[in-house]
Amino acid sequence: MDTQLLLGAEAIALAAIDAGISGVYAYPGTPSTEITEYIQQSPIARQKGVHSTWATNEKTAYEAALGMSYAGKRSLVCMKHVGLNVAADAFLNSAITGVNGGMVIVVADDPSMHSSQNEQDTRVYGKFAFLPVIEPSNQQETYDAIRYAFDLSEQQNLPVLFRVTTRLSHSRAVVKQQPPREENILNPSKEKRKWILLPANARNNYQQLLEKQATLASLSEQSSLNKTTAGNGSKAIIAFGIAYNYVMEVKQAENLNIPVLKISQYPLPDKLIKEFTDQYDDILIAEEGYPVYEEYLKGYFGNKKFRGRLDGALPRTGELSPDVVAKAMGVDSDANRTIPSIVAGRPPMLCQGCSHRDVFDALNTIFTEYPEQHVFSDIGCYTLGALPPFNAINTCVDMGASVTMAKGAADAGLHPAVAVIGDSTFTHSGITGLLDAVNDKSAITLIISDNSTTAMTGGQDSAGTGKLAEICKGIGVEESHIRTFVPLKKNHDENVMILKEELEYKGVSVIIAQRECVQTASRKKRQENKK
Amino acid sequence: MQTNIIIAGVGGQGILTIASIIDLAAMQQGLQVKQAEVHGMSQRGGAVESHLRISDSVIYSDLIPKGKANLILAIEPMESLRYLPFLAPDGIIVTATEPFKNINNYPDEQAIKDEIAQTGKHIFVDAENLAREAGNLKAFNTVMLGAAANYIGISKEALEKAIESYFSSKGEAVVQLNIKAFRLGTAAI
Ligand code: SF4
């Protein structure tokens, strides 16, 4: 079969197509976006009619994938780590229902928060839901493990959680393909007790899920994803997922003969772990993310033979690297070059010509007239409004929080209470909050900085394009307080006037600042020229 | 054989083009490749880098360990210094001379040059003028690839072949432009 150079994300996508999925459901989020994009661009997926358009948020994506599984077909759902918080209700309950067609949930974690607000570890969710978790170490294993995850899902009638991290998702390596297989036929589930989570059914299903844990553990014991590399001495390492690469890098470079147990499938293979750990008296636990299993293995009384992130052998936070792992393995680095002090930081910033710039300029102008200057903002390129020269926003917490935090602050008496949100974030999680504000007649001014795309992740389609005013009207914002302007320098004075009027209005007003993202616009143009 | 390369630049400068051509050449030579990229937030005019590793045996880590890069290939001079901790004691910096000033506190240009000179082996490439000479400023990246060609661990012929395959879909004129730019780069050092 073919070999290709693929990002980890692309290896997931190709493997899912080859494993016979009928659909992928996702909302864009770094570092998971490229999975769905690959499927959207795949001629084979298109020819087969594999569903791949973007969902409005991770919860709608998750539920649609579950529906496809109910219908008997295989589905893939992808998101970044914090996306699983949005989909968590569906996720945890789908562990209770189980699945029909194979369903795999790919969650891409972002330790070190390269493009995120936290570095939560998705493996914790795996334990929380009592579901099997696969955490591959490299791109080839990622490809192969996706097929395996679909098989596991269909054998066990459970969704399977597939965890990768930024470094694996965004790194390329040569991947060998397996022969593709057919999609499942339409075969909707007939089992009502399984899918109707009335308490009586749910109790029964939950019991079954707990009983399945022994089977899942024994599958982990037998899995080729979990394996021991022999060695000698009294020290050893247990390496989880991508941490295995760093351990093996050091082992190879330094010619070390240290035994290594690699774990890439959970629940933990307890027997394998016990056999391994009994042989050694100093064991480094290398995990990418939280010290989830280090804590478990150390136990309440803190067995000192286990070292890792908790005792400082490895840094408590952030992504692992070959360097920190080498140090934990007792290898001294002779690298002594440092970054010269002359080197200045070069943070990301809003593109020249970006519409958000003009929104913030207008906002900063009008705010000079108010003693209290607070702007509740959200997740997107416009979060960069936090940096100079704008210094224009005060918050960025989670998708949609700008609307509801402005509402809460308005309820507390803050005036003006201004929220700035992007169009894609608004449809993702802002609409329900706006309805709350409408129902309470809270005095907020919501600026939807509408660039008609999901810009930060590379310009994907945005669910509300062309519909924003209608949506606001539909949930009850007064028509006279739904204003639209074009954020351009030449309109600055006029835009400031509109802002002033709406800031003074003691009810809900929405200002749609509409101008396409310049990056997306030029990409579209290039694509048209190609045609 | 193993070569570790850090490719450095600023988001939007197209460092991934260079990486893709080297990847292709390595694959055509039957070598192993690993190439870590930066996507997302850091692309908006921020500093970006790619860790590229080529080897005839298995490569484990996607990231290059500190002190193990044989080459820092920078398309912006200040950016070449940002990754200095990765450079091997006998490693080389190949950097374009033209600064990209999208920040207010961009340091003194001569001071940057001096710092680079102090690091050890280094080559400055006037890539902008060479690209212009080749016929198009867009060939900047292939000029830089040419200037670094001696330090990649892949023959120039193999790199040229990869340039041909990489640009072939864009037509013969683009292929020839880039071959010319590549050769101007190799001749410039
Ligand atoms: S990508 Fe688009 S929305 Fe993001 S900063 Fe650039 S122009 Fe603005």
XYZ file of C-alpha atoms and ligand atoms in Angstrom:
728
model
C 0.000 0.000 0.000
C 0.886 3.674 -0.304
C 3.210 5.522 2.003
C 2.705 9.233 2.535
C 4.092 11.998 4.678
C 1.230 12.944 6.971
C 0.551 15.115 9.976
C -0.724 13.092 12.909
C -4.067 14.822 12.322
C -4.059 13.732 8.683
C -3.131 10.181 9.652
C -6.260 10.102 11.815
C -8.370 11.386 8.926
C -7.004 8.972 6.346
C -7.281 6.058 8.763
C -10.897 6.942 9.510
C -11.762 7.068 5.800
C -10.002 3.724 5.287
C -11.754 2.276 8.348
C -15.083 2.923 6.624
C -16.599 5.944 8.352
C -19.736 7.472 6.916
C -19.250 10.835 8.554
C -17.000 13.144 10.525
C -18.518 15.781 12.807
C -16.472 18.596 14.303
C -16.123 22.226 15.221
C -12.695 23.700 14.341
C -10.200 23.957 17.179
C -6.407 23.896 17.283
C -4.843 21.297 17.246
C -7.682 19.168 15.852
C -8.880 21.179 12.831
C -6.763 19.448 10.180
C -8.501 16.101 10.715
C -11.827 17.284 9.366
C -10.204 19.479 6.719
C -8.342 16.478 5.343
C -11.592 14.531 5.016
C -13.319 17.524 3.405
C -10.566 17.661 0.789
C -10.249 13.915 0.224
C -11.529 12.921 -3.254
C -12.239 9.398 -1.967
C -14.314 10.669 0.933
C -16.187 12.950 -1.426
C -16.822 10.139 -3.883
C -18.141 7.934 -1.084
C -20.306 10.772 0.203
C -18.723 10.827 3.668
C -20.367 13.625 5.674
C -17.809 16.281 6.599
C -19.341 19.767 6.887
C -18.609 21.700 10.084
C -20.968 21.560 13.031
C -22.064 24.598 15.053
C -20.298 23.379 18.175
C -18.788 20.270 19.709
C -22.015 19.221 21.398
C -24.026 19.261 18.178
C -21.131 17.478 16.472
C -21.027 14.817 19.167
C -24.752 14.148 19.103
C -24.835 13.938 15.316
C -22.002 11.399 15.406
C -23.937 9.425 18.005
C -27.016 9.535 15.773
C -25.021 8.191 12.857
C -23.797 5.380 15.091
C -27.397 4.699 16.206
C -28.219 4.271 12.522
C -25.560 1.574 12.322
C -22.827 3.460 10.503
C -19.342 4.405 11.695
C -18.772 7.975 12.785
C -15.822 10.081 13.826
C -16.121 13.177 16.001
C -13.151 15.506 16.526
C -12.463 18.415 18.823
C -9.817 20.167 20.836
C -9.586 19.346 24.531
C -11.798 22.188 25.777
C -14.346 21.227 23.120
C -15.035 18.081 25.107
C -16.227 20.292 27.959
C -18.892 21.602 25.607
C -19.794 18.075 24.504
C -19.380 16.556 27.968
C -23.074 15.952 28.635
C -23.457 13.957 25.441
C -20.098 12.270 25.966
C -20.753 10.954 29.469
C -24.242 9.797 28.636
C -23.123 8.066 25.450
C -21.004 5.846 27.682
C -24.274 4.804 29.328
C -26.136 4.225 26.066
C -23.231 2.682 24.222
C -23.125 2.699 20.436
C -24.351 0.728 17.462
C -22.033 1.545 14.534
C -18.418 2.176 15.576
C -17.815 5.619 17.042
C -14.453 7.182 17.809
C -13.991 10.515 19.571
C -10.691 12.176 18.744
C -9.677 14.809 21.255
C -6.520 16.822 20.676
C -5.013 18.175 23.895
C -2.787 21.232 23.963
C -0.276 20.929 26.811
C 1.726 24.167 27.188
C -1.390 25.962 25.884
C 0.083 26.890 22.515
C -3.400 27.974 21.384
C -5.640 27.313 24.375
C -6.917 28.563 27.703
C -5.939 25.531 29.770
C -4.046 22.260 29.477
C -6.675 19.824 30.713
C -5.892 16.169 30.122
C -8.572 14.270 28.222
C -7.525 10.967 29.761
C -9.276 12.142 32.917
C -12.514 12.273 30.936
C -11.832 8.722 29.789
C -11.721 7.530 33.411
C -14.696 9.721 34.279
C -16.826 8.052 31.593
C -15.425 4.501 32.085
C -14.537 4.343 28.411
C -11.522 2.845 26.684
C -8.871 5.412 25.727
C -6.240 5.053 23.028
C -3.212 7.339 23.136
C -0.801 6.620 20.283
C 2.853 7.646 20.332
C 3.604 8.272 16.662
C 1.959 8.871 13.297
C 2.024 5.271 12.034
C 0.652 3.995 15.291
C -2.000 6.701 15.064
C -3.067 5.478 11.649
C -3.199 1.830 12.734
C -4.845 2.566 16.079
C -7.788 4.376 14.493
C -8.830 1.199 12.691
C -8.314 -0.714 15.922
C -10.397 1.845 17.847
C -13.337 1.411 15.457
C -13.118 -2.370 15.837
C -12.950 -2.047 19.602
C -15.949 0.275 19.556
C -18.021 -2.188 17.547
C -16.963 -5.212 19.586
C -17.653 -3.566 22.920
C -20.580 -1.422 21.788
C -18.927 1.599 23.349
C -17.606 4.884 22.036
C -13.804 4.906 22.108
C -11.858 7.981 23.159
C -8.735 8.689 21.099
C -6.334 11.186 22.632
C -3.562 12.995 20.799
C -1.621 16.136 21.694
C -0.434 19.154 19.698
C 2.965 17.695 18.955
C 1.618 14.519 17.416
C -1.238 16.231 15.623
C 1.029 18.846 14.053
C 4.059 16.762 13.199
C 4.611 14.853 9.964
C 6.059 11.419 9.419
C 5.842 8.700 6.814
C 2.671 6.642 7.176
C 1.838 3.357 5.464
C -1.791 2.842 4.534
C -3.914 -0.278 5.052
C -6.416 -1.534 2.478
C -9.622 0.494 2.844
C -12.825 -1.194 3.892
C -16.480 -0.574 3.126
C -18.853 1.526 5.167
C -21.460 -0.176 7.320
C -24.936 -0.551 5.876
C -27.847 1.373 7.362
C -28.952 -0.706 10.338
C -30.681 1.421 12.970
C -30.646 0.121 16.516
C -33.884 -1.480 17.700
C -32.889 -1.645 21.365
C -34.992 0.930 23.171
C -33.782 0.146 26.685
C -30.296 0.964 25.579
C -31.068 4.384 24.155
C -33.824 5.715 26.378
C -32.011 6.810 29.499
C -34.972 6.756 31.849
C -33.656 6.073 35.348
C -34.619 2.387 35.281
C -32.799 1.849 31.988
C -29.869 4.063 32.876
C -29.249 2.192 36.152
C -29.199 -1.063 34.260
C -26.900 0.268 31.526
C -24.557 1.835 34.038
C -24.249 -1.496 35.830
C -23.399 -3.156 32.538
C -20.801 -0.505 31.795
C -19.151 -1.156 35.143
C -19.209 -4.900 34.534
C -17.516 -4.358 31.200
C -14.494 -2.768 32.884
C -12.846 -6.149 33.514
C -13.118 -6.990 29.820
C -11.699 -3.598 28.842
C -8.785 -4.085 31.223
C -8.034 -7.513 29.801
C -8.088 -6.052 26.297
C -5.493 -3.541 27.471
C -3.399 -6.415 28.859
C -3.365 -8.101 25.433
C -3.102 -4.962 23.319
C -0.027 -4.557 21.152
C -0.268 -0.837 21.934
C 1.007 -1.625 25.426
C 4.416 -3.262 25.343
C 7.620 -3.743 27.279
C 11.119 -3.073 25.988
C 13.490 -5.211 28.035
C 16.601 -3.855 29.680
C 18.469 -4.257 32.922
C 19.248 -2.472 36.146
C 17.033 -1.461 39.038
C 15.571 1.611 37.338
C 12.779 1.605 34.776
C 10.365 3.886 32.963
C 6.663 3.772 32.225
C 6.007 6.008 29.239
C 2.497 7.006 28.177
C 1.544 8.000 24.626
C 3.925 10.451 22.994
C 6.160 10.523 26.087
C 7.410 7.163 24.798
C 9.100 8.950 21.869
C 11.100 11.212 24.148
C 12.144 8.319 26.359
C 13.235 6.259 23.342
C 15.031 9.264 21.844
C 17.179 9.566 24.960
C 17.600 5.809 25.280
C 18.821 5.574 21.675
C 21.071 8.642 21.767
C 22.700 7.674 25.054
C 22.785 3.924 24.467
C 20.908 3.240 27.689
C 19.695 -0.207 28.531
C 16.844 0.884 30.767
C 13.612 -1.166 30.629
C 10.584 0.719 29.311
C 6.906 -0.090 29.552
C 4.886 1.781 26.945
C 1.205 2.439 27.607
C -1.093 3.558 24.803
C -4.348 1.870 25.753
C -6.484 2.374 28.862
C -7.963 1.348 31.258
C -4.565 0.570 32.669
C -3.417 -3.039 32.177
C -3.036 -3.649 35.928
C -1.341 -7.057 35.667
C 1.222 -5.828 33.163
C 1.900 -2.792 35.328
C 2.221 -4.847 38.491
C 4.572 -7.396 36.927
C 6.706 -4.589 35.561
C 6.806 -2.352 38.610
C 7.537 -5.260 41.009
C 10.886 -5.762 39.294
C 12.317 -2.292 39.860
C 12.797 0.128 42.700
C 12.992 3.424 40.836
C 10.411 4.074 38.169
C 10.020 7.248 36.156
C 6.449 7.938 35.067
C 6.474 9.981 31.865
C 3.043 11.328 30.937
C 2.175 14.084 28.481
C -0.361 16.159 30.382
C -1.515 15.761 33.965
C 0.209 13.268 36.268
C -2.965 11.161 36.068
C -1.448 7.713 36.392
C 1.542 8.825 38.402
C -0.875 9.858 41.106
C -2.723 6.555 40.788
C 0.437 4.445 40.973
C 1.937 6.425 43.836
C -1.225 5.889 45.815
C -2.515 7.754 48.812
C 0.573 7.037 50.896
C 2.932 8.194 48.187
C 5.085 5.237 47.170
C 8.421 6.943 46.664
C 9.706 4.605 43.999
C 7.528 6.370 41.452
C 8.989 9.617 40.177
C 7.558 12.086 37.715
C 5.721 15.366 37.603
C 4.609 15.222 41.226
C 8.052 15.046 42.823
C 9.746 17.422 40.394
C 11.636 14.804 38.358
C 9.663 16.259 35.457
C 8.134 19.758 35.313
C 4.666 19.874 36.890
C 3.155 21.722 33.921
C 3.659 22.055 30.196
C 4.527 19.864 27.300
C 7.298 17.302 27.666
C 10.405 17.541 25.504
C 13.381 15.292 24.875
C 15.349 17.666 27.111
C 13.218 17.474 30.239
C 12.883 13.712 29.816
C 16.660 13.346 29.419
C 17.185 15.250 32.634
C 14.667 13.050 34.446
C 16.552 10.017 33.108
C 19.736 11.369 34.668
C 21.372 12.445 31.422
C 23.250 15.725 31.653
C 22.975 17.925 28.613
C 26.068 19.669 27.315
C 23.936 22.143 25.392
C 24.885 25.528 26.780
C 23.829 28.074 24.206
C 21.242 30.574 25.340
C 18.964 33.008 23.554
C 20.816 36.340 23.308
C 19.103 39.041 25.363
C 18.841 41.235 22.273
C 16.145 38.975 20.802
C 12.765 40.653 21.142
C 9.491 38.809 21.531
C 7.353 38.557 18.446
C 3.824 37.783 19.608
C 1.049 37.014 17.144
C -1.120 39.997 16.243
C -4.189 40.967 14.286
C -3.426 41.049 10.557
C -3.072 44.400 8.845
C -6.478 45.291 7.451
C -8.308 43.037 9.917
C -11.848 44.211 10.638
C -11.413 43.598 14.374
C -8.821 46.400 14.408
C -11.433 48.937 13.364
C -13.921 47.583 15.887
C -11.418 48.029 18.710
C -10.414 51.487 17.456
C -14.044 52.597 17.528
C -14.577 51.050 20.941
C -11.464 52.669 22.391
C -12.603 56.058 21.091
C -16.053 55.911 22.649
C -14.729 54.499 25.904
C -12.756 57.651 26.609
C -16.142 59.105 27.616
C -16.806 56.542 30.348
C -15.126 56.111 33.726
C -15.677 52.347 33.750
C -14.148 50.662 30.741
C -14.813 46.958 30.643
C -15.112 44.795 27.565
C -16.078 41.171 27.958
C -14.589 39.260 25.107
C -14.315 35.764 23.824
C -12.311 33.133 21.947
C -11.038 34.035 18.488
C -8.528 36.204 16.628
C -10.094 39.206 18.375
C -8.711 37.947 21.690
C -5.520 39.576 20.381
C -7.329 42.850 21.115
C -5.942 42.230 24.602
C -2.451 43.188 23.394
C -1.045 46.609 22.513
C -1.771 48.827 20.731
C -5.419 48.051 21.538
C -5.484 46.834 25.147
C -9.187 46.786 24.459
C -10.572 43.737 26.242
C -10.850 42.657 29.854
C -11.907 39.017 29.649
C -11.558 35.857 27.584
C -12.726 32.741 29.400
C -14.628 30.229 27.301
C -16.710 30.074 24.144
C -19.699 32.397 24.526
C -18.780 33.758 27.960
C -18.552 37.340 26.694
C -22.330 37.575 26.346
C -23.238 36.044 29.681
C -20.476 37.701 31.690
C -21.566 41.093 30.315
C -25.104 40.200 31.344
C -24.067 39.261 34.874
C -21.989 42.412 35.218
C -24.913 44.517 33.911
C -27.188 42.815 36.456
C -24.672 43.902 39.083
C -24.972 47.492 37.883
C -21.982 47.893 35.591
C -22.565 50.376 32.805
C -21.748 50.164 29.980
C -21.573 46.356 29.834
C -20.080 45.568 26.464
C -19.406 42.170 24.943
C -17.324 41.508 21.843
C -17.719 38.128 20.185
C -16.981 36.712 16.738
C -19.687 35.354 14.479
C -18.600 31.736 14.753
C -18.242 31.895 18.537
C -21.647 33.567 18.751
C -23.391 30.687 16.998
C -21.222 28.170 18.866
C -22.296 29.271 22.338
C -23.496 32.874 22.405
C -27.122 32.612 21.303
C -28.524 31.032 24.465
C -26.805 33.637 26.616
C -28.265 36.417 24.508
C -31.725 34.916 25.043
C -31.128 35.107 28.798
C -30.243 38.787 28.427
C -33.344 39.446 26.303
C -35.608 37.713 28.814
C -34.102 39.722 31.668
C -33.921 42.963 29.654
C -30.317 43.246 30.808
C -28.570 46.427 29.688
C -25.840 44.976 27.513
C -24.339 45.956 24.197
C -23.225 42.956 22.220
C -20.866 43.592 19.355
C -20.712 40.680 16.953
C -17.500 41.251 15.053
C -18.718 39.334 12.038
C -15.985 38.384 9.580
C -18.084 35.557 8.145
C -15.603 32.832 8.959
C -13.938 30.854 11.734
C -10.734 32.816 11.281
C -8.369 31.744 14.018
C -8.299 28.119 12.956
C -7.705 28.978 9.310
C -10.945 30.295 7.866
C -13.524 27.509 8.078
C -17.186 28.112 7.305
C -19.114 29.858 10.044
C -22.548 28.508 10.896
C -24.300 31.871 11.103
C -23.015 33.587 7.981
C -25.758 35.810 6.584
C -28.172 34.889 9.368
C -26.955 36.857 12.375
C -29.468 39.713 12.317
C -32.305 37.244 11.794
C -31.092 35.095 14.681
C -30.976 38.095 17.038
C -34.391 39.236 15.900
C -35.736 35.720 16.264
C -34.758 35.447 19.907
C -36.332 38.798 20.684
C -33.766 41.562 20.360
C -35.710 44.676 19.331
C -35.207 45.372 15.659
C -34.361 49.026 16.254
C -31.477 47.889 18.463
C -29.974 45.506 15.965
C -27.507 47.782 14.201
C -25.026 46.982 11.470
C -21.894 48.839 10.473
C -18.870 48.205 8.315
C -15.677 48.396 10.354
C -13.444 50.502 8.137
C -11.305 53.513 8.930
C -13.412 55.772 6.733
C -16.521 54.856 8.753
C -14.853 55.439 12.113
C -16.825 58.510 13.214
C -20.132 57.083 12.132
C -19.387 53.776 13.865
C -18.465 55.568 17.069
C -21.825 57.359 16.930
C -23.701 54.081 16.553
C -21.775 52.612 19.465
C -22.551 55.659 21.587
C -26.271 55.401 20.921
C -26.418 51.724 21.783
C -24.177 51.992 24.822
C -26.673 54.481 26.201
C -29.648 52.215 25.554
C -30.757 50.505 28.786
C -31.696 47.193 27.222
C -30.209 44.573 24.943
C -28.644 45.919 21.803
C -26.642 44.076 19.196
C -24.205 45.688 16.804
C -23.111 43.562 13.890
C -19.751 44.834 12.669
C -19.647 43.143 9.308
C -16.567 42.790 7.096
C -14.940 39.606 5.844
C -11.647 38.398 7.311
C -8.945 39.600 4.899
C -7.141 36.254 5.043
C -10.252 34.288 4.187
C -11.135 36.737 1.437
C -7.730 36.432 -0.212
C -7.758 32.641 0.131
C -11.138 32.503 -1.594
C -9.795 34.712 -4.357
C -6.763 32.472 -4.881
C -9.003 29.415 -5.093
C -11.242 31.119 -7.626
C -8.234 32.120 -9.728
C -7.110 28.492 -9.716
C -10.445 27.432 -11.139
C 23.162 9.524 9.035
C 20.955 12.038 10.834
C 20.348 15.736 10.163
C 18.383 17.995 12.497
C 17.221 21.284 11.060
C 15.350 24.168 12.635
C 13.621 26.321 10.063
C 12.751 29.700 11.534
C 10.813 32.706 10.385
C 7.729 34.819 10.925
C 4.163 33.592 10.360
C 3.206 34.144 6.740
C 6.793 33.995 5.393
C 6.269 30.476 4.093
C 8.822 28.464 6.047
C 6.686 25.392 5.451
C 7.525 25.507 1.734
C 11.178 24.933 2.556
C 10.253 22.155 4.956
C 8.018 20.453 2.392
C 10.741 20.430 -0.256
C 13.288 18.926 2.122
C 10.682 16.373 3.272
C 10.043 15.382 -0.312
C 13.731 15.059 -1.131
C 14.307 12.923 1.951
C 11.389 10.658 1.089
C 12.575 10.303 -2.497
C 15.914 9.179 -1.044
C 14.156 6.575 1.082
C 15.021 8.343 4.337
C 12.932 8.686 7.487
C 11.436 12.125 8.141
C 9.811 13.867 11.080
C 8.690 17.449 10.837
C 6.930 19.336 13.603
C 5.068 22.491 12.589
C 3.385 25.403 14.282
C -0.287 25.984 13.499
C -2.911 28.210 15.070
C -2.349 31.317 17.154
C 1.353 31.668 16.367
C 0.757 32.179 12.659
C -0.556 35.729 12.921
C 2.741 37.485 12.292
C 4.324 35.791 15.292
C 7.555 33.822 15.460
C 7.234 30.370 13.875
C 9.564 27.436 13.593
C 9.610 23.936 12.266
C 11.721 21.080 13.635
C 12.798 18.891 10.738
C 14.637 15.622 11.264
C 15.985 13.318 8.572
C 17.631 9.987 9.224
C 18.406 6.598 7.715
C 17.224 4.946 10.927
C 14.170 5.328 13.168
C 13.494 8.836 14.515
C 11.645 8.878 17.821
C 11.173 12.453 18.981
C 9.269 14.950 16.842
C 11.236 17.685 18.591
C 14.969 18.201 18.218
C 16.791 17.991 21.554
C 18.654 21.130 22.632
C 22.180 21.326 21.291
C 21.456 18.814 18.530
C 20.472 20.930 15.509
C 23.046 20.766 12.723
C 21.485 23.705 10.955
C 19.324 26.702 11.753
C 17.860 27.882 8.475
C 16.308 31.279 9.117
C 14.491 33.494 6.696
C 14.773 36.400 9.126
C 17.961 37.293 11.038
C 16.588 37.912 14.543
C 14.591 34.686 14.300
C 17.806 32.709 13.729
C 18.884 33.655 17.259
C 15.629 32.674 18.952
C 16.423 28.980 18.504
C 20.098 29.157 19.443
C 19.742 26.729 22.390
C 18.989 24.031 19.821
C 22.141 24.601 17.770
C 24.890 21.978 18.109
C 28.359 23.230 19.097
C 29.528 22.697 15.514
C 26.168 23.602 13.941
C 25.683 26.375 11.420
C 23.273 29.274 11.020
C 22.210 30.121 7.488
C 20.100 33.263 7.564
C 18.614 35.825 5.241
C 19.935 39.332 5.873
C 16.689 41.226 5.401
C 14.946 41.962 8.714
C 11.169 41.706 9.043
C 10.106 44.535 11.337
C 6.543 44.078 12.467
C 7.311 45.019 16.082
C 8.205 48.388 17.588
C 11.148 47.168 19.608
C 13.035 45.464 16.799
C 16.685 45.478 17.901
C 19.565 47.209 16.164
C 20.352 45.380 12.922
C 24.106 45.517 13.300
C 23.859 44.167 16.839
C 21.927 41.175 15.517
C 24.557 40.563 12.872
C 27.265 40.698 15.506
C 25.428 38.221 17.709
C 25.038 35.812 14.812
C 28.707 36.164 13.919
C 29.634 35.288 17.508
C 27.747 31.999 17.474
C 30.305 30.247 15.275
C 29.698 28.988 11.764
C 27.251 31.206 9.944
C 26.276 32.384 6.479
C 24.390 35.560 5.595
C 22.372 35.396 2.407
C 21.054 38.401 0.536
C 18.060 36.326 -0.441
C 15.898 39.230 -1.486
C 18.215 40.399 -4.225
C 18.946 36.874 -5.360
C 15.245 36.093 -5.591
C 14.779 39.237 -7.639
C 17.627 38.130 -9.862
C 15.927 34.746 -10.288
C 12.848 36.601 -11.469
C 10.430 36.715 -8.550
C 10.546 37.688 -4.885
C 8.421 34.666 -4.102
C 11.462 32.477 -4.830
C 13.043 33.833 -1.610
C 12.554 30.515 0.157
C 14.173 28.436 -2.581
C 17.158 30.803 -2.566
C 17.529 30.109 1.156
C 17.220 26.380 0.568
C 20.010 26.625 -2.003
C 22.236 28.562 0.372
C 21.791 25.867 3.028
C 22.044 22.924 0.622
C 25.497 21.842 1.798
C 24.261 21.247 5.329
C 21.088 19.249 4.797
C 22.632 15.838 4.251
C 20.900 15.411 0.892
C 22.613 16.002 -2.450
C 21.867 19.116 -4.457
C 20.643 16.950 -7.341
C 18.133 15.283 -5.035
C 16.976 18.662 -3.720
C 16.528 19.949 -7.279
C 14.502 16.885 -8.127
C 12.283 17.581 -5.126
C 11.879 21.215 -6.203
C 10.712 19.957 -9.602
C 8.155 17.609 -8.059
C 7.008 20.199 -5.542
C 6.307 22.929 -8.100
C 5.371 20.703 -11.055
C 1.641 21.316 -10.617
C 2.246 25.054 -11.053
C 3.795 24.691 -14.496
C 7.251 24.586 -16.039
C 7.923 28.329 -15.676
C 7.530 28.164 -11.879
C 9.738 25.064 -11.733
C 12.492 26.788 -13.712
C 12.228 29.962 -11.653
C 12.744 27.963 -8.477
C 15.586 25.880 -9.887
C 17.286 29.119 -10.889
C 16.685 30.581 -7.425
C 18.013 27.431 -5.790
C 21.186 27.556 -7.899
C 21.701 31.245 -7.168
C 21.443 30.331 -3.498
C 24.020 27.551 -3.786
C 26.363 29.849 -5.702
C 26.056 32.656 -3.177
C 28.057 30.960 -0.428
S -7.053 35.902 10.222
Fe -8.735 37.282 9.709
S -9.797 37.668 11.635
Fe -7.806 36.768 12.141
S -6.452 38.506 12.520
Fe -6.221 37.976 10.369
S -7.743 39.221 9.263
Fe -8.274 39.281 11.429
